[in-house]
PDB file of C-alpha atoms (C1' of nucleotides) in Angstrom:
ATOM      1  CA  MET A  52     -12.814   2.848 -14.254  1.00 63.00           C
ATOM      2  CA  GLY A  53     -11.176   4.809 -11.429  1.00 67.00           C
ATOM      3  CA  VAL A  54     -12.108   8.085 -12.374  1.00 80.00           C
ATOM      4  CA  THR A  55     -14.080  10.505 -10.410  1.00 78.00           C
ATOM      5  CA  LYS A  56     -17.120  12.099 -11.803  1.00 70.00           C
ATOM      6  CA  THR A  57     -15.961  15.428 -10.564  1.00 74.00           C
ATOM      7  CA  THR A  58     -18.404  17.663 -12.850  1.00 73.00           C
ATOM      8  CA  HIS A  59     -21.210  16.053 -11.622  1.00 85.00           C
ATOM      9  CA  PHE A  60     -20.918  17.439  -7.949  1.00 94.00           C
ATOM     10  CA  THR A  61     -20.317  21.556  -6.945  1.00 96.00           C
ATOM     11  CA  ASP A  62     -17.241  23.392  -7.035  1.00 96.00           C
ATOM     12  CA  LYS A  63     -17.382  23.260  -3.586  1.00 97.00           C
ATOM     13  CA  GLN A  64     -17.607  19.021  -3.304  1.00 97.00           C
ATOM     14  CA  ASN A  65     -14.958  18.951  -5.044  1.00 97.00           C
ATOM     15  CA  ALA A  66     -12.979  21.622  -3.564  1.00 98.00           C
ATOM     16  CA  ILE A  67     -13.590  19.559   0.394  1.00 98.00           C
ATOM     17  CA  ALA A  68     -12.736  16.195  -1.480  1.00 98.00           C
ATOM     18  CA  THR A  69      -9.436  17.384  -3.048  1.00 98.00           C
ATOM     19  CA  LEU A  70      -8.681  18.816   0.256  1.00 98.00           C
ATOM     20  CA  ALA A  71      -9.720  15.648   2.214  1.00 98.00           C
ATOM     21  CA  LYS A  72      -8.224  13.404  -0.046  1.00 98.00           C
ATOM     22  CA  ALA A  73      -4.778  15.156   0.070  1.00 98.00           C
ATOM     23  CA  LEU A  74      -4.761  14.038   4.242  1.00 98.00           C
ATOM     24  CA  GLY A  75      -6.184  10.857   3.116  1.00 98.00           C
ATOM     25  CA  HIS A  76      -2.415   8.803   3.983  1.00 98.00           C
ATOM     26  CA  PRO A  77      -1.002   8.772   7.566  1.00 97.00           C
ATOM     27  CA  ALA A  78       2.842  10.588   5.731  1.00 97.00           C
ATOM     28  CA  ARG A  79       0.837  13.456   4.820  1.00 97.00           C
ATOM     29  CA  VAL A  80      -0.904  13.693   8.338  1.00 98.00           C
ATOM     30  CA  ALA A  81       2.625  13.491   9.717  1.00 97.00           C
ATOM     31  CA  ILE A  82       4.187  15.912   7.323  1.00 96.00           C
ATOM     32  CA  VAL A  83       1.501  18.608   7.648  1.00 96.00           C
ATOM     33  CA  GLU A  84       2.047  17.599  11.873  1.00 96.00           C
ATOM     34  CA  TYR A  85       5.347  17.943  11.492  1.00 94.00           C
ATOM     35  CA  LEU A  86       5.453  21.642   9.396  1.00 93.00           C
ATOM     36  CA  LEU A  87       2.976  22.860  12.247  1.00 92.00           C
ATOM     37  CA  LYS A  88       5.519  21.978  14.868  1.00 89.00           C
ATOM     38  CA  VAL A  89       8.347  23.305  13.191  1.00 86.00           C
ATOM     39  CA  ASP A  90       8.715  26.984  14.069  1.00 65.00           C
ATOM     40  CA  ALA A  91      10.965  28.099  10.851  1.00 66.00           C
ATOM     41  CA  CYS A  92       9.578  26.873   7.199  1.00 68.00           C
ATOM     42  CA  ILE A  93      13.097  26.015   6.631  1.00 68.00           C
ATOM     43  CA  CYS A  94      12.981  22.234   7.189  1.00 67.00           C
ATOM     44  CA  GLY A  95      14.915  20.614   5.190  1.00 74.00           C
ATOM     45  CA  ASP A  96      14.690  16.765   7.286  1.00 84.00           C
ATOM     46  CA  ILE A  97      10.903  15.677   6.471  1.00 90.00           C
ATOM     47  CA  VAL A  98      12.227  12.832   5.093  1.00 91.00           C
ATOM     48  CA  ASN A  99      14.287  11.906   7.884  1.00 90.00           C
ATOM     49  CA  GLU A 100      10.876  12.278  10.218  1.00 90.00           C
ATOM     50  CA  LEU A 101       9.421   9.893   8.273  1.00 93.00           C
ATOM     51  CA  PRO A 102       9.620   6.109   7.389  1.00 93.00           C
ATOM     52  CA  LEU A 103       9.878   6.404   3.795  1.00 95.00           C
ATOM     53  CA  ALA A 104      12.342   7.052   0.928  1.00 95.00           C
ATOM     54  CA  GLN A 105      12.960  10.279   0.069  1.00 95.00           C
ATOM     55  CA  PRO A 106      11.362   9.453  -3.687  1.00 96.00           C
ATOM     56  CA  THR A 107       8.443   8.824  -2.033  1.00 96.00           C
ATOM     57  CA  VAL A 108       8.514  11.910   0.103  1.00 96.00           C
ATOM     58  CA  SER A 109       8.809  13.953  -1.912  1.00 95.00           C
ATOM     59  CA  GLN A 110       5.910  12.661  -4.061  1.00 97.00           C
ATOM     60  CA  HIS A 111       3.677  13.666  -0.815  1.00 97.00           C
ATOM     61  CA  LEU A 112       4.875  16.874  -0.588  1.00 96.00           C
ATOM     62  CA  LYS A 113       4.132  17.336  -4.289  1.00 96.00           C
ATOM     63  CA  GLU A 114       0.378  15.984  -3.930  1.00 97.00           C
ATOM     64  CA  LEU A 115      -0.193  18.829  -0.466  1.00 97.00           C
ATOM     65  CA  LYS A 116       1.046  21.232  -2.973  1.00 96.00           C
ATOM     66  CA  ASN A 117      -0.828  20.192  -5.570  1.00 96.00           C
ATOM     67  CA  ALA A 118      -4.106  20.464  -3.049  1.00 97.00           C
ATOM     68  CA  GLY A 119      -2.942  23.937  -2.031  1.00 96.00           C
ATOM     69  CA  LEU A 120      -2.107  23.024   1.625  1.00 96.00           C
ATOM     70  CA  ILE A 121       1.206  23.493   1.879  1.00 94.00           C
ATOM     71  CA  GLN A 122       3.371  26.052  -0.492  1.00 91.00           C
ATOM     72  CA  GLY A 123       6.931  27.096  -0.585  1.00 85.00           C
ATOM     73  CA  GLU A 124      10.178  26.628  -2.637  1.00 79.00           C
ATOM     74  CA  VAL A 125      13.092  24.688  -2.970  1.00 76.00           C
ATOM     75  CA  GLU A 126      16.296  27.271  -1.605  1.00 74.00           C
ATOM     76  CA  GLY A 127      19.724  25.996  -2.317  1.00 71.00           C
ATOM     77  CA  ASN A 128      19.745  22.534  -0.724  1.00 73.00           C
ATOM     78  CA  THR A 129      16.784  22.912   2.091  1.00 77.00           C
ATOM     79  CA  ILE A 130      13.660  23.288   1.079  1.00 81.00           C
ATOM     80  CA  CYS A 131      11.137  25.603   2.303  1.00 85.00           C
ATOM     81  CA  TYR A 132       7.696  24.963   2.619  1.00 89.00           C
ATOM     82  CA  CYS A 133       4.465  25.696   5.013  1.00 89.00           C
ATOM     83  CA  LEU A 134       1.656  25.492   5.883  1.00 93.00           C
ATOM     84  CA  ASN A 135      -0.902  27.426   3.919  1.00 94.00           C
ATOM     85  CA  GLU A 136      -3.161  28.962   6.311  1.00 94.00           C
ATOM     86  CA  LYS A 137      -6.433  29.869   3.809  1.00 95.00           C
ATOM     87  CA  ALA A 138      -6.716  25.880   2.539  1.00 97.00           C
ATOM     88  CA  PHE A 139      -6.884  24.726   6.233  1.00 97.00           C
ATOM     89  CA  ALA A 140      -9.556  27.395   7.512  1.00 97.00           C
ATOM     90  CA  GLU A 141     -11.204  26.597   4.338  1.00 97.00           C
ATOM     91  CA  ILE A 142     -11.130  22.742   5.318  1.00 98.00           C
ATOM     92  CA  GLN A 143     -11.578  23.543   9.320  1.00 98.00           C
ATOM     93  CA  ALA A 144     -15.339  25.781   8.334  1.00 98.00           C
ATOM     94  CA  PHE A 145     -16.625  22.552   6.787  1.00 98.00           C
ATOM     95  CA  PHE A 146     -16.071  20.228   9.834  1.00 98.00           C
ATOM     96  CA  THR A 147     -17.174  22.923  12.411  1.00 97.00           C
ATOM     97  CA  ASN A 148     -20.227  23.502  10.082  1.00 96.00           C
ATOM     98  CA  ILE A 149     -21.282  20.010  10.397  1.00 96.00           C
ATOM     99  CA  SER A 150     -19.835  19.199  14.078  1.00 95.00           C
ATOM    100  CA  GLY A 151     -22.041  22.344  14.386  1.00 94.00           C
ATOM    101  CA  SER A 152     -25.261  21.249  13.152  1.00 92.00           C
ATOM    102  CA  LEU A 153     -25.215  18.084  14.402  1.00 90.00           C
ATOM    103  CA  GLU A 154     -24.417  19.100  17.918  1.00 86.00           C
ATOM    104  CA  LEU A 155     -27.422  21.150  17.659  1.00 84.00           C
ATOM    105  CA  LYS A 156     -29.597  18.281  15.925  1.00 76.00           C
ATOM    106  CA  LYS A 157     -29.402  15.913  18.493  1.00 67.00           C
ATOM    107  CA  ASN A 158     -30.069  12.951  16.083  1.00 55.00           C
ATOM    108  CA  ASN A 159     -30.712  10.314  18.323  1.00 55.00           C
ATOM    109  CA  CYS A 160     -31.997   7.957  15.907  1.00 60.00           C
ATOM    110  CA  CYS A 161     -28.957   5.263  14.971  1.00 61.00           C
TER     111      CYS A 161
ATOM    112  CA  MET B 273       3.015  -1.088  -4.464  1.00 64.00           C
ATOM    113  CA  GLY B 274      -0.546   1.213  -3.939  1.00 64.00           C
ATOM    114  CA  VAL B 275      -0.340  -0.280  -0.207  1.00 77.00           C
ATOM    115  CA  THR B 276       0.007   2.325   2.706  1.00 76.00           C
ATOM    116  CA  LYS B 277       2.173   1.540   5.025  1.00 68.00           C
ATOM    117  CA  THR B 278       0.343   1.969   8.522  1.00 71.00           C
ATOM    118  CA  THR B 279       2.322   0.364  10.172  1.00 70.00           C
ATOM    119  CA  HIS B 280       5.010   3.427  10.522  1.00 83.00           C
ATOM    120  CA  PHE B 281       2.794   5.800  11.692  1.00 94.00           C
ATOM    121  CA  THR B 282       0.914   6.851  15.165  1.00 96.00           C
ATOM    122  CA  ASP B 283      -2.745   5.721  15.913  1.00 96.00           C
ATOM    123  CA  LYS B 284      -3.668   9.287  15.950  1.00 97.00           C
ATOM    124  CA  GLN B 285      -2.345   9.875  12.671  1.00 97.00           C
ATOM    125  CA  ASN B 286      -3.973   6.746  10.545  1.00 97.00           C
ATOM    126  CA  ALA B 287      -6.824   7.769  12.505  1.00 98.00           C
ATOM    127  CA  ILE B 288      -7.113  11.414  10.823  1.00 98.00           C
ATOM    128  CA  ALA B 289      -6.033  10.000   7.761  1.00 98.00           C
ATOM    129  CA  THR B 290      -8.746   7.527   7.297  1.00 98.00           C
ATOM    130  CA  LEU B 291     -11.467   9.920   8.127  1.00 98.00           C
ATOM    131  CA  ALA B 292     -10.070  11.977   5.441  1.00 98.00           C
ATOM    132  CA  LYS B 293      -9.374   9.510   2.908  1.00 98.00           C
ATOM    133  CA  ALA B 294     -13.048   8.723   3.067  1.00 98.00           C
ATOM    134  CA  LEU B 295     -14.194  12.515   2.709  1.00 98.00           C
ATOM    135  CA  GLY B 296     -11.280  11.898  -0.417  1.00 98.00           C
ATOM    136  CA  HIS B 297     -14.363  12.016  -2.865  1.00 98.00           C
ATOM    137  CA  PRO B 298     -17.060  14.519  -3.956  1.00 98.00           C
ATOM    138  CA  ALA B 299     -19.821  11.835  -3.820  1.00 97.00           C
ATOM    139  CA  ARG B 300     -19.022  10.805  -0.301  1.00 97.00           C
ATOM    140  CA  VAL B 301     -19.115  14.231   0.240  1.00 98.00           C
ATOM    141  CA  ALA B 302     -22.565  15.139  -1.277  1.00 97.00           C
ATOM    142  CA  ILE B 303     -23.526  12.108   0.849  1.00 96.00           C
ATOM    143  CA  VAL B 304     -22.467  13.671   3.812  1.00 96.00           C
ATOM    144  CA  GLU B 305     -24.026  16.876   3.336  1.00 96.00           C
ATOM    145  CA  TYR B 306     -27.116  15.236   2.009  1.00 94.00           C
ATOM    146  CA  LEU B 307     -27.546  13.541   5.466  1.00 93.00           C
ATOM    147  CA  LEU B 308     -26.712  16.419   7.291  1.00 92.00           C
ATOM    148  CA  LYS B 309     -29.945  18.390   5.115  1.00 89.00           C
ATOM    149  CA  VAL B 310     -32.331  15.981   5.612  1.00 86.00           C
ATOM    150  CA  ASP B 311     -33.832  16.214   9.264  1.00 65.00           C
ATOM    151  CA  ALA B 312     -34.968  12.465   9.449  1.00 66.00           C
ATOM    152  CA  CYS B 313     -32.514   9.832   8.715  1.00 67.00           C
ATOM    153  CA  ILE B 314     -34.675   7.506   7.082  1.00 67.00           C
ATOM    154  CA  CYS B 315     -33.595   8.409   3.839  1.00 65.00           C
ATOM    155  CA  GLY B 316     -33.931   6.351   1.083  1.00 73.00           C
ATOM    156  CA  ASP B 317     -33.189   8.194  -1.814  1.00 83.00           C
ATOM    157  CA  ILE B 318     -29.912   9.122  -1.874  1.00 90.00           C
ATOM    158  CA  VAL B 319     -29.135   7.251  -5.016  1.00 91.00           C
ATOM    159  CA  ASN B 320     -31.758   9.998  -6.702  1.00 90.00           C
ATOM    160  CA  GLU B 321     -29.429  12.596  -5.241  1.00 90.00           C
ATOM    161  CA  LEU B 322     -26.283  11.247  -6.963  1.00 93.00           C
ATOM    162  CA  PRO B 323     -25.323  11.260 -10.302  1.00 93.00           C
ATOM    163  CA  LEU B 324     -24.456   7.661  -9.606  1.00 95.00           C
ATOM    164  CA  ALA B 325     -25.464   4.364 -10.527  1.00 95.00           C
ATOM    165  CA  GLN B 326     -27.131   2.463  -7.118  1.00 95.00           C
ATOM    166  CA  PRO B 327     -24.400  -0.141  -6.935  1.00 96.00           C
ATOM    167  CA  THR B 328     -21.923   2.817  -6.893  1.00 97.00           C
ATOM    168  CA  VAL B 329     -23.833   4.917  -4.126  1.00 96.00           C
ATOM    169  CA  SER B 330     -24.172   1.880  -1.796  1.00 95.00           C
ATOM    170  CA  GLN B 331     -20.540   1.039  -2.163  1.00 97.00           C
ATOM    171  CA  HIS B 332     -19.730   5.245  -1.253  1.00 97.00           C
ATOM    172  CA  LEU B 333     -21.909   4.327   1.873  1.00 96.00           C
ATOM    173  CA  LYS B 334     -19.986   1.459   2.203  1.00 96.00           C
ATOM    174  CA  GLU B 335     -16.828   3.567   2.826  1.00 97.00           C
ATOM    175  CA  LEU B 336     -18.411   5.863   4.733  1.00 97.00           C
ATOM    176  CA  LYS B 337     -19.335   3.271   7.305  1.00 96.00           C
ATOM    177  CA  ASN B 338     -16.115   1.581   7.200  1.00 96.00           C
ATOM    178  CA  ALA B 339     -14.238   5.060   8.470  1.00 97.00           C
ATOM    179  CA  GLY B 340     -17.221   5.052  10.885  1.00 96.00           C
ATOM    180  CA  LEU B 341     -18.215   8.658   9.393  1.00 96.00           C
ATOM    181  CA  ILE B 342     -22.366   7.253   8.690  1.00 94.00           C
ATOM    182  CA  GLN B 343     -23.884   4.556  10.801  1.00 90.00           C
ATOM    183  CA  GLY B 344     -27.402   3.096  10.249  1.00 84.00           C
ATOM    184  CA  GLU B 345     -29.104  -0.040   9.329  1.00 77.00           C
ATOM    185  CA  VAL B 346     -31.127  -1.328   6.724  1.00 73.00           C
ATOM    186  CA  GLU B 347     -34.532  -1.629   8.149  1.00 70.00           C
ATOM    187  CA  GLY B 348     -36.960  -3.210   5.158  1.00 68.00           C
ATOM    188  CA  ASN B 349     -36.890  -1.250   2.492  1.00 69.00           C
ATOM    189  CA  THR B 350     -35.268   1.836   3.573  1.00 74.00           C
ATOM    190  CA  ILE B 351     -32.547   2.615   4.928  1.00 79.00           C
ATOM    191  CA  CYS B 352     -31.401   4.727   7.972  1.00 84.00           C
ATOM    192  CA  TYR B 353     -28.539   6.327   7.673  1.00 89.00           C
ATOM    193  CA  CYS B 354     -26.891   9.113   9.727  1.00 89.00           C
ATOM    194  CA  LEU B 355     -23.529  10.960  10.516  1.00 93.00           C
ATOM    195  CA  ASN B 356     -21.671   9.936  13.287  1.00 94.00           C
ATOM    196  CA  GLU B 357     -21.176  12.854  15.128  1.00 94.00           C
ATOM    197  CA  LYS B 358     -18.165  11.955  17.262  1.00 95.00           C
ATOM    198  CA  ALA B 359     -16.270  11.226  13.897  1.00 97.00           C
ATOM    199  CA  PHE B 360     -16.592  14.523  12.816  1.00 97.00           C
ATOM    200  CA  ALA B 361     -16.090  15.835  16.084  1.00 97.00           C
ATOM    201  CA  GLU B 362     -12.498  14.096  15.829  1.00 97.00           C
ATOM    202  CA  ILE B 363     -12.281  15.456  12.580  1.00 98.00           C
ATOM    203  CA  GLN B 364     -12.928  18.693  13.528  1.00 98.00           C
ATOM    204  CA  ALA B 365     -10.959  19.139  16.298  1.00 98.00           C
ATOM    205  CA  PHE B 366      -8.058  18.560  14.533  1.00 98.00           C
ATOM    206  CA  PHE B 367      -8.543  21.032  11.837  1.00 98.00           C
ATOM    207  CA  THR B 368      -9.056  23.791  14.356  1.00 97.00           C
ATOM    208  CA  ASN B 369      -6.201  22.635  16.241  1.00 96.00           C
ATOM    209  CA  ILE B 370      -4.067  23.095  13.049  1.00 96.00           C
ATOM    210  CA  SER B 371      -6.078  26.358  12.387  1.00 95.00           C
ATOM    211  CA  GLY B 372      -6.016  27.923  15.734  1.00 94.00           C
ATOM    212  CA  SER B 373      -1.748  27.522  15.878  1.00 92.00           C
ATOM    213  CA  LEU B 374      -1.287  28.793  12.464  1.00 90.00           C
ATOM    214  CA  GLU B 375      -3.711  31.813  13.359  1.00 86.00           C
ATOM    215  CA  LEU B 376      -1.142  32.370  16.252  1.00 84.00           C
ATOM    216  CA  LYS B 377       2.169  31.612  14.852  1.00 77.00           C
ATOM    217  CA  LYS B 378       1.820  34.078  11.387  1.00 67.00           C
ATOM    218  CA  ASN B 379       3.758  32.119   9.952  1.00 56.00           C
ATOM    219  CA  ASN B 380       4.929  34.381   6.882  1.00 55.00           C
ATOM    220  CA  CYS B 381       7.753  33.185   5.485  1.00 61.00           C
ATOM    221  CA  CYS B 382       6.296  31.561   2.442  1.00 62.00           C
TER     222      CYS B 382
ATOM    223  C1'  DA C  99     -46.195 -18.484  -2.604  1.00 60.32           C
ATOM    224  C1'  DA C 100     -44.895 -15.103  -5.410  1.00 60.32           C
ATOM    225  C1'  DG C 101     -44.274 -10.712  -6.763  1.00 60.32           C
ATOM    226  C1'  DT C 102     -42.537  -5.803  -5.542  1.00 60.32           C
ATOM    227  C1'  DG C 103     -39.136  -2.261  -4.033  1.00 60.32           C
ATOM    228  C1'  DA C 104     -34.581  -1.351  -1.911  1.00 60.32           C
ATOM    229  C1'  DT C 105     -30.262  -1.847  -0.879  1.00 60.32           C
ATOM    230  C1'  DA C 106     -26.157  -5.054  -0.955  1.00 60.32           C
ATOM    231  C1'  DT C 107     -22.891  -7.840  -3.416  1.00 60.32           C
ATOM    232  C1'  DT C 108     -20.029 -10.165  -7.597  1.00 60.32           C
ATOM    233  C1'  DG C 109     -17.238  -9.616 -11.568  1.00 60.32           C
ATOM    234  C1'  DC C 110     -14.825  -6.564 -13.687  1.00 60.32           C
ATOM    235  C1'  DA C 111     -12.500  -3.213 -16.499  1.00 60.32           C
ATOM    236  C1'  DA C 112     -10.237   1.690 -16.499  1.00 60.32           C
ATOM    237  C1'  DT C 113      -7.480   4.331 -14.294  1.00 60.32           C
ATOM    238  C1'  DA C 114      -5.297   6.111  -9.881  1.00 60.32           C
ATOM    239  C1'  DT C 115      -2.110   5.433  -6.005  1.00 60.32           C
ATOM    240  C1'  DT C 116       1.864   4.193  -3.236  1.00 60.32           C
ATOM    241  C1'  DA C 117       6.861   2.872  -2.909  1.00 60.32           C
ATOM    242  C1'  DC C 118      11.411   3.021  -4.351  1.00 60.32           C
ATOM    243  C1'  DG C 119      15.624   2.325  -7.256  1.00 60.32           C
ATOM    244  C1'  DA C 120      18.209   5.004 -10.681  1.00 60.32           C
ATOM    245  C1'  DT C 121      18.688   8.844 -12.040  1.00 60.32           C
ATOM    246  C1'  DA C 122      18.467  13.984 -13.144  1.00 60.32           C
ATOM    247  C1'  DA C 123      19.447  18.627 -11.287  1.00 60.32           C
ATOM    248  C1'  DA C 124      20.821  22.970  -8.815  1.00 60.32           C
ATOM    249  C1'  DG C 125      22.594  25.128  -5.373  1.00 60.32           C
ATOM    250  C1'  DA C 126      26.740  24.949  -1.685  1.00 60.32           C
ATOM    251  C1'  DA C 127      31.329  23.671  -0.348  1.00 60.32           C
ATOM    252  C1'  DA C 128      36.476  22.089  -1.386  1.00 60.32           C
TER     253       DA C 128
ATOM    254  C1'  DT D 219      35.864  22.865 -11.693  1.00 60.32           C
ATOM    255  C1'  DT D 220      34.923  18.895  -9.008  1.00 60.32           C
ATOM    256  C1'  DT D 221      32.463  17.511  -5.088  1.00 60.32           C
ATOM    257  C1'  DC D 222      29.048  16.957  -1.960  1.00 60.32           C
ATOM    258  C1'  DT D 223      24.066  17.496  -0.467  1.00 60.32           C
ATOM    259  C1'  DT D 224      19.571  17.943  -1.237  1.00 60.32           C
ATOM    260  C1'  DT D 225      15.199  17.883  -3.864  1.00 60.32           C
ATOM    261  C1'  DA D 226      12.517  16.560  -8.458  1.00 60.32           C
ATOM    262  C1'  DT D 227      11.598  13.543 -11.830  1.00 60.32           C
ATOM    263  C1'  DC D 228      11.461   9.461 -14.070  1.00 60.32           C
ATOM    264  C1'  DG D 229      10.150   4.613 -14.846  1.00 60.32           C
ATOM    265  C1'  DT D 230       8.698   0.477 -12.889  1.00 60.32           C
ATOM    266  C1'  DA D 231       5.631  -2.815 -10.164  1.00 60.32           C
ATOM    267  C1'  DA D 232       2.221  -4.100  -6.960  1.00 60.32           C
ATOM    268  C1'  DT D 233      -2.221  -2.740  -5.175  1.00 60.32           C
ATOM    269  C1'  DA D 234      -6.345   0.143  -4.291  1.00 60.32           C
ATOM    270  C1'  DT D 235     -10.119   3.280  -6.391  1.00 60.32           C
ATOM    271  C1'  DT D 236     -14.207   4.048  -9.150  1.00 60.32           C
ATOM    272  C1'  DG D 237     -18.008   3.004 -11.499  1.00 60.32           C
ATOM    273  C1'  DC D 238     -21.155  -0.121 -13.406  1.00 60.32           C
ATOM    274  C1'  DA D 239     -24.240  -4.980 -15.110  1.00 60.32           C
ATOM    275  C1'  DA D 240     -26.043  -8.065 -13.596  1.00 60.32           C
ATOM    276  C1'  DT D 241     -27.471 -10.346  -9.763  1.00 60.32           C
ATOM    277  C1'  DA D 242     -28.451 -11.481  -4.546  1.00 60.32           C
ATOM    278  C1'  DT D 243     -31.007 -10.933  -0.737  1.00 60.32           C
ATOM    279  C1'  DC D 244     -33.919  -9.754   2.416  1.00 60.32           C
ATOM    280  C1'  DA D 245     -38.085  -7.231   4.064  1.00 60.32           C
ATOM    281  C1'  DC D 246     -43.237  -6.463   2.731  1.00 60.32           C
ATOM    282  C1'  DT D 247     -47.657  -7.008   0.045  1.00 60.32           C
ATOM    283  C1'  DT D 248     -51.037  -9.530  -1.993  1.00 60.32           C
TER     284       DT D 248
END
DNA sequence: AAGTGATATTGCAATATTACGATAAAGAAA
DNA sequence: TTTCTTTATCGTAATATTGCAATATCACTT
């Protein structure tokens, strides 16, 4: 098939999966790290930073935007993308919660 | 193509992407949440918890294991899988770092 | 040894993802 | 207006993912 049965899971599970999936590619991790490093969000040289062709980078940016991890618009001949604090806070909370529970639990069975 | 150009990215970027990708499916998020909820790691009823057929669940478990998010073995006729604290700590640190930086930066351009 | 219960593997069909060349679109600069 | 620069979209090829039926495996029981 290749189609995900999203309807059978909770909204939160699907939301986390969407965010995680968007970061499930090293190029998109690299884009996020680059946007974090660059102070201003006027950053038209993401393509030069990555070992990928321009259409491929554009496609990865689109996926990050669809997932809600980045936001921004094209302004003239420079893009203005930046990270969406809210989305990162959401996924950060998910992992912090898990790590916190695991630390408490001290599961030493495996 | 469909093949990811992992060689052009840093080890850390690939590592994060691998972990994120493994959680890029609601079923695998559900499995992780279930393993977190269940105290003991003797949990042979993951299949009953999910709206998926047994081979599909087995495949998702395999992917989580390959990514290093869960660990464990089959023992007799019950599986013993549990979450790998180290892997979750790694991805949690990644997101905590990003959220922390974003909060400091107060990027209000987009 | 044969049966039972639980998980893994195989094989396959449907769909999704990744990557890029070619091309389009749209503002900036001449 | 024409040209340049930058980003998006289209089309396409190669590969990956998802899901499940059928079957295999493996430990335990009888």
